[in-house]
C-alpha cells in the first residue's frame, strides 16, 4: 500500500509532525512554524456551539418503506406506492442537559427524522411523547430556562422546575408522562417516536387532512426505573449511544412501524379537543391508528461530529402533499429550528453532506442563495443570482405544497380557541386512570421525589392543585407522598 503524505491545510507536505521548530536545540518555539500554529489554531476551533436544547444526541441512517396505501390522504411522492423506499437519517437526543450529560436520565427524547425524498428533504421533528409541556411558543424560552442549569448554582434546581410548572397548568399532562414509567427509556431502540405536532396532508384532489404521526417500536417498550437509571448513568454516561451503535454494527437493525391518525380538515373545528393543542392527544377511540410503513435503521455514521452534531432538522422542510397546521408550537418552530442551525452551523449548512438534498444533482439546492460563511456551491460564471431572469435559471412551479389554511378575525395576541373538552387536566387524569396500581405507585414516587425538594410552600400547593384537578386519587396520593418526604 502506498504511504499517503501528510499535508498542511494548504496541501503542502509536512516534513516533521513530531517536533516543533525551535531557535536551536532546546530553544524557544519559532512563530514561523506554520504547521504548529495551524494545528493549534484548528484545535481551538474544533467545537461549535452546542444546541441549546437536544444537545446530546445519537444518530443513524436507514430507510423508510411504504407498506400501506395512503394516497387517499396525501400526494407526497415518497408515500405514493406500496414498496417505495426512501433513505433516512435519524437523530435521537435528550432535551435538557448539555452535550456532556448522561443518556439514562428522566427527560423527553428527541426523535428527529430526515427523509431524503426525490422532491426534497422532508424533516419530521418530534419526541418520544405525543404531547408537550406548553402550547404557545412565546413560553418556550422561559420553560427551557426553568429546566436548565440555574445561573447561580450551576445545576438544575427543583425550585425552578416546579415553579414554572406551577404557573403552567397545561403541563400536567406531559408531567404525568415524564414522571411515569416511560420517562426513562432503556435505550433509543425501545421507545416510540411521535410527530407530536399536528400536520396537514393534501391529496391529489386538493382535499386537506390533519394528521398525527406515531412510530411504534418493533423492539417493544422497555424503560428504566429511577434507581436503575441512576446506576446506569453512573456506570456509562453513553449507554444509549453505545446500545444503538453496537446493535447496528452487529446487524440487529432497529425498526419502527409508522401509523397516522387522520381528521378531515373540515371536521377539525368541531372536534371535542383543540386538535392543534400540543398538550393534547387525539384518543384512538376517536381516530384509530392507520398503518403507513416501517422505518429501519441499518447504518452507523462514520463520523459523529460531521453527521450527528452537524445534522440540521427543521419542521419547515416540507415536500408537496405535506404542510403545517395552525398548531402554535409548530408555527413557532418553523422559524426557530432553521434559525438555530444558521447560528450554529452557518447559513450554508444545507450544503453539508448529511443535510444536502438528494433530489437535485450534486446535492445543491436550486435557488439564488449565494455567498455567506463556507459557501462552496456559488454556481458557474453564467449563473445569475436574481430571479426572474432570461438565462434559464430555476423558476417557480406555481403548485402549492399544501392546501391553504383559512384565517379570520383581528390581529393581536389571542389565547387558543376552546373546544368542548378542552381543559388542562382532563387528559392527564385519563392517562393516570389507564395506569396499573404499580405504575401509579412509581409515578407518585417520582413526582413526590422532586416536588418535596421545592423550598416554597406556595409552589408546592399550586402543583398539588393541578394533580387534584386531574384526578382526586392522583392529587391525594401525591399530596400524602410529598408530606411524608418533607416530614421524614
Tab-separated table of N, CA, C and O in Angstrom, residues 297-357:
chain	number	residue	atom	x	y	z
A	297	UNK	N	-33.331	1.170	10.706
A	297	UNK	CA	-32.002	1.769	10.813
A	297	UNK	C	-30.956	0.687	10.564
A	297	UNK	O	-30.967	-0.345	11.229
A	298	UNK	N	-30.056	0.935	9.601
A	298	UNK	CA	-29.123	-0.133	9.218
A	298	UNK	C	-27.686	0.329	8.995
A	298	UNK	O	-26.851	-0.463	8.554
A	299	UNK	N	-27.386	1.604	9.287
A	299	UNK	CA	-26.016	2.068	9.068
A	299	UNK	C	-25.640	3.147	10.064
A	299	UNK	O	-26.399	4.109	10.248
A	300	UNK	N	-24.494	2.966	10.708
A	300	UNK	CA	-23.995	3.974	11.635
A	300	UNK	C	-23.244	5.066	10.887
A	300	UNK	O	-22.617	4.807	9.854
A	301	UNK	N	-23.261	6.290	11.408
A	301	UNK	CA	-22.440	7.352	10.818
A	301	UNK	C	-20.955	7.003	10.933
A	301	UNK	O	-20.536	6.346	11.883
A	302	UNK	N	-20.173	7.451	9.987
A	302	UNK	CA	-18.728	7.266	10.048
A	302	UNK	C	-18.067	8.270	10.971
A	302	UNK	O	-16.993	8.009	11.508
A	303	UNK	N	-18.706	9.436	11.151
A	303	UNK	CA	-18.126	10.494	11.970
A	303	UNK	C	-19.250	11.200	12.731
A	303	UNK	O	-20.119	11.828	12.115
A	304	UNK	N	-19.223	11.085	14.043
A	304	UNK	CA	-20.315	11.611	14.864
A	304	UNK	C	-20.442	13.119	14.710
A	304	UNK	O	-21.549	13.658	14.622
A	305	UNK	N	-19.306	13.834	14.696
A	305	UNK	CA	-19.388	15.286	14.570
A	305	UNK	C	-19.999	15.693	13.232
A	305	UNK	O	-20.946	16.482	13.170
A	306	UNK	N	-19.469	15.152	12.153
A	306	UNK	CA	-19.897	15.565	10.820
A	306	UNK	C	-21.352	15.204	10.540
A	306	UNK	O	-22.076	15.964	9.874
A	307	UNK	N	-21.796	14.071	11.067
A	307	UNK	CA	-23.101	13.552	10.657
A	307	UNK	C	-24.172	13.608	11.737
A	307	UNK	O	-25.362	13.602	11.407
A	308	UNK	N	-23.800	13.668	13.005
A	308	UNK	CA	-24.789	13.760	14.079
A	308	UNK	C	-24.831	15.169	14.649
A	308	UNK	O	-25.896	15.780	14.764
A	309	UNK	N	-23.658	15.692	15.002
A	309	UNK	CA	-23.607	17.031	15.577
A	309	UNK	C	-23.977	18.087	14.547
A	309	UNK	O	-24.603	19.100	14.875
A	310	UNK	N	-23.598	17.880	13.292
A	310	UNK	CA	-23.910	18.860	12.255
A	310	UNK	C	-25.221	18.571	11.524
A	310	UNK	O	-25.601	19.342	10.635
A	311	UNK	N	-25.898	17.512	11.873
A	311	UNK	CA	-27.212	17.254	11.274
A	311	UNK	C	-28.165	18.368	11.675
A	311	UNK	O	-28.242	18.749	12.842
A	312	UNK	N	-28.868	18.900	10.714
A	312	UNK	CA	-29.775	20.022	10.956
A	312	UNK	C	-31.175	19.642	10.496
A	312	UNK	O	-31.384	19.276	9.337
A	313	UNK	N	-32.125	19.725	11.413
A	313	UNK	CA	-33.518	19.382	11.116
A	313	UNK	C	-34.381	20.625	11.310
A	313	UNK	O	-34.188	21.379	12.264
A	314	UNK	N	-35.331	20.813	10.447
A	314	UNK	CA	-36.272	21.915	10.603
A	314	UNK	C	-37.656	21.480	10.157
A	314	UNK	O	-37.810	20.965	9.042
A	315	UNK	N	-38.668	21.702	10.983
A	315	UNK	CA	-40.018	21.268	10.597
A	315	UNK	C	-40.598	22.061	9.434
A	315	UNK	O	-41.673	21.710	8.955
A	316	UNK	N	-39.899	23.117	8.975
A	316	UNK	CA	-40.420	23.805	7.779
A	316	UNK	C	-39.872	23.217	6.491
A	316	UNK	O	-40.128	23.755	5.413
A	317	UNK	N	-39.132	22.114	6.576
A	317	UNK	CA	-38.691	21.404	5.376
A	317	UNK	C	-39.783	20.423	4.953
A	317	UNK	O	-39.770	19.248	5.316
A	318	UNK	N	-40.740	20.925	4.204
A	318	UNK	CA	-41.865	20.125	3.729
A	318	UNK	C	-41.642	19.709	2.273
A	318	UNK	O	-40.762	20.240	1.589
A	319	UNK	N	-42.452	18.762	1.816
A	319	UNK	CA	-42.480	18.358	0.407
A	319	UNK	C	-43.926	18.446	-0.072
A	319	UNK	O	-44.851	18.525	0.743
A	320	UNK	N	-44.153	18.456	-1.384
A	320	UNK	CA	-45.533	18.530	-1.879
A	320	UNK	C	-46.428	17.454	-1.270
A	320	UNK	O	-46.077	16.280	-1.238
A	321	UNK	N	-47.569	17.896	-0.766
A	321	UNK	CA	-48.515	16.975	-0.139
A	321	UNK	C	-48.470	16.984	1.368
A	321	UNK	O	-49.320	16.374	2.024
A	322	UNK	N	-47.491	17.692	1.966
A	322	UNK	CA	-47.366	17.778	3.421
A	322	UNK	C	-47.103	19.235	3.790
A	322	UNK	O	-46.294	19.908	3.144
A	323	UNK	N	-47.780	19.722	4.825
A	323	UNK	CA	-47.611	21.117	5.218
A	323	UNK	C	-47.928	21.331	6.686
A	323	UNK	O	-48.181	20.377	7.431
A	324	UNK	N	-47.920	22.581	7.123
A	324	UNK	CA	-48.152	22.895	8.527
A	324	UNK	C	-49.635	22.933	8.881
A	324	UNK	O	-50.507	22.875	7.995
A	325	UNK	N	-49.906	23.041	10.155
A	325	UNK	CA	-51.258	23.238	10.669
A	325	UNK	C	-51.243	24.504	11.526
A	325	UNK	O	-50.175	25.102	11.737
A	326	UNK	N	-52.384	24.915	12.074
A	326	UNK	CA	-52.392	26.084	12.961
A	326	UNK	C	-51.822	25.809	14.360
A	326	UNK	O	-51.938	26.679	15.233
A	327	UNK	N	-51.228	24.647	14.589
A	327	UNK	CA	-50.563	24.322	15.859
A	327	UNK	C	-49.566	25.441	16.180
A	327	UNK	O	-48.580	25.634	15.476
A	328	UNK	N	-49.802	26.196	17.258
A	328	UNK	CA	-48.983	27.375	17.548
A	328	UNK	C	-47.535	27.000	17.862
A	328	UNK	O	-46.602	27.718	17.485
A	329	UNK	N	-47.329	25.896	18.555
A	329	UNK	CA	-45.955	25.478	18.847
A	329	UNK	C	-45.222	25.103	17.558
A	329	UNK	O	-44.049	25.424	17.373
A	330	UNK	N	-45.909	24.425	16.648
A	330	UNK	CA	-45.312	24.106	15.360
A	330	UNK	C	-44.987	25.384	14.595
A	330	UNK	O	-43.904	25.518	14.024
A	331	UNK	N	-45.905	26.338	14.602
A	331	UNK	CA	-45.678	27.587	13.892
A	331	UNK	C	-44.421	28.284	14.390
A	331	UNK	O	-43.623	28.809	13.606
A	332	UNK	N	-44.203	28.289	15.711
A	332	UNK	CA	-43.004	28.893	16.265
A	332	UNK	C	-41.756	28.143	15.868
A	332	UNK	O	-40.706	28.747	15.576
A	333	UNK	N	-41.840	26.832	15.823
A	333	UNK	CA	-40.672	26.014	15.489
A	333	UNK	C	-40.317	26.094	14.001
A	333	UNK	O	-39.179	25.817	13.627
A	334	UNK	N	-41.279	26.453	13.159
A	334	UNK	CA	-40.977	26.613	11.738
A	334	UNK	C	-39.862	27.626	11.546
A	334	UNK	O	-39.039	27.506	10.637
A	335	UNK	N	-39.826	28.651	12.397
A	335	UNK	CA	-38.743	29.625	12.352
A	335	UNK	C	-37.556	29.216	13.209
A	335	UNK	O	-36.403	29.243	12.774
A	336	UNK	N	-37.834	28.801	14.444
A	336	UNK	CA	-36.768	28.673	15.442
A	336	UNK	C	-35.737	27.609	15.077
A	336	UNK	O	-34.531	27.812	15.283
A	337	UNK	N	-36.181	26.473	14.551
A	337	UNK	CA	-35.236	25.396	14.270
A	337	UNK	C	-34.242	25.784	13.178
A	337	UNK	O	-33.031	25.633	13.328
A	338	UNK	N	-34.756	26.290	12.066
A	338	UNK	CA	-33.862	26.675	10.973
A	338	UNK	C	-32.928	27.794	11.411
A	338	UNK	O	-31.743	27.820	11.056
A	339	UNK	N	-33.433	28.722	12.218
A	339	UNK	CA	-32.602	29.831	12.683
A	339	UNK	C	-31.489	29.340	13.595
A	339	UNK	O	-30.366	29.853	13.548
A	340	UNK	N	-31.783	28.335	14.416
A	340	UNK	CA	-30.752	27.774	15.299
A	340	UNK	C	-29.593	27.206	14.485
A	340	UNK	O	-28.425	27.360	14.853
A	341	UNK	N	-29.890	26.562	13.377
A	341	UNK	CA	-28.835	25.970	12.555
A	341	UNK	C	-28.050	27.036	11.795
A	341	UNK	O	-26.843	26.892	11.585
A	342	UNK	N	-28.714	28.108	11.393
A	342	UNK	CA	-27.969	29.198	10.756
A	342	UNK	C	-26.971	29.801	11.737
A	342	UNK	O	-25.877	30.232	11.353
A	343	UNK	N	-27.343	29.845	13.014
A	343	UNK	CA	-26.442	30.361	14.047
A	343	UNK	C	-25.315	29.382	14.345
A	343	UNK	O	-24.148	29.756	14.389
A	344	UNK	N	-25.664	28.102	14.528
A	344	UNK	CA	-24.667	27.114	14.940
A	344	UNK	C	-23.721	26.735	13.804
A	344	UNK	O	-22.510	26.594	14.003
A	345	UNK	N	-24.278	26.508	12.617
A	345	UNK	CA	-23.531	25.902	11.520
A	345	UNK	C	-23.266	26.858	10.365
A	345	UNK	O	-22.430	26.568	9.514
A	346	UNK	N	-23.978	27.975	10.329
A	346	UNK	CA	-23.819	28.916	9.232
A	346	UNK	C	-24.944	28.811	8.226
A	346	UNK	O	-25.653	27.802	8.143
A	347	UNK	N	-25.077	29.852	7.434
A	347	UNK	CA	-26.203	29.930	6.505
A	347	UNK	C	-26.118	28.872	5.414
A	347	UNK	O	-27.123	28.529	4.779
A	348	UNK	N	-24.933	28.299	5.194
A	348	UNK	CA	-24.763	27.280	4.156
A	348	UNK	C	-24.748	25.862	4.713
A	348	UNK	O	-24.203	24.941	4.084
A	349	UNK	N	-25.365	25.658	5.877
A	349	UNK	CA	-25.337	24.331	6.498
A	349	UNK	C	-26.046	23.271	5.656
A	349	UNK	O	-25.769	22.080	5.800
A	350	UNK	N	-26.935	23.686	4.768
A	350	UNK	CA	-27.632	22.697	3.931
A	350	UNK	C	-26.715	22.115	2.860
A	350	UNK	O	-27.097	21.169	2.168
A	351	UNK	N	-25.497	22.656	2.712
A	351	UNK	CA	-24.542	22.095	1.767
A	351	UNK	C	-23.705	20.986	2.379
A	351	UNK	O	-22.994	20.266	1.672
A	352	UNK	N	-23.788	20.816	3.721
A	352	UNK	CA	-23.098	19.705	4.365
A	352	UNK	C	-23.734	18.393	3.917
A	352	UNK	O	-24.948	18.311	3.709
A	353	UNK	N	-22.930	17.349	3.817
A	353	UNK	CA	-23.398	16.094	3.225
A	353	UNK	C	-24.629	15.536	3.923
A	353	UNK	O	-25.572	15.069	3.264
A	354	UNK	N	-24.659	15.570	5.254
A	354	UNK	CA	-25.781	14.962	5.973
A	354	UNK	C	-27.075	15.745	5.761
A	354	UNK	O	-28.173	15.194	5.903
A	355	UNK	N	-26.975	17.025	5.412
A	355	UNK	CA	-28.154	17.870	5.242
A	355	UNK	C	-28.513	18.121	3.780
A	355	UNK	O	-29.605	18.612	3.494
A	356	UNK	N	-27.617	17.796	2.872
A	356	UNK	CA	-27.832	18.133	1.466
A	356	UNK	C	-28.973	17.327	0.862
A	356	UNK	O	-29.072	16.115	1.094
A	357	UNK	N	-29.833	17.964	0.089
A	357	UNK	CA	-30.911	17.212	-0.573
A	357	UNK	C	-30.361	16.302	-1.652
A	357	UNK	O	-29.418	16.659	-2.357
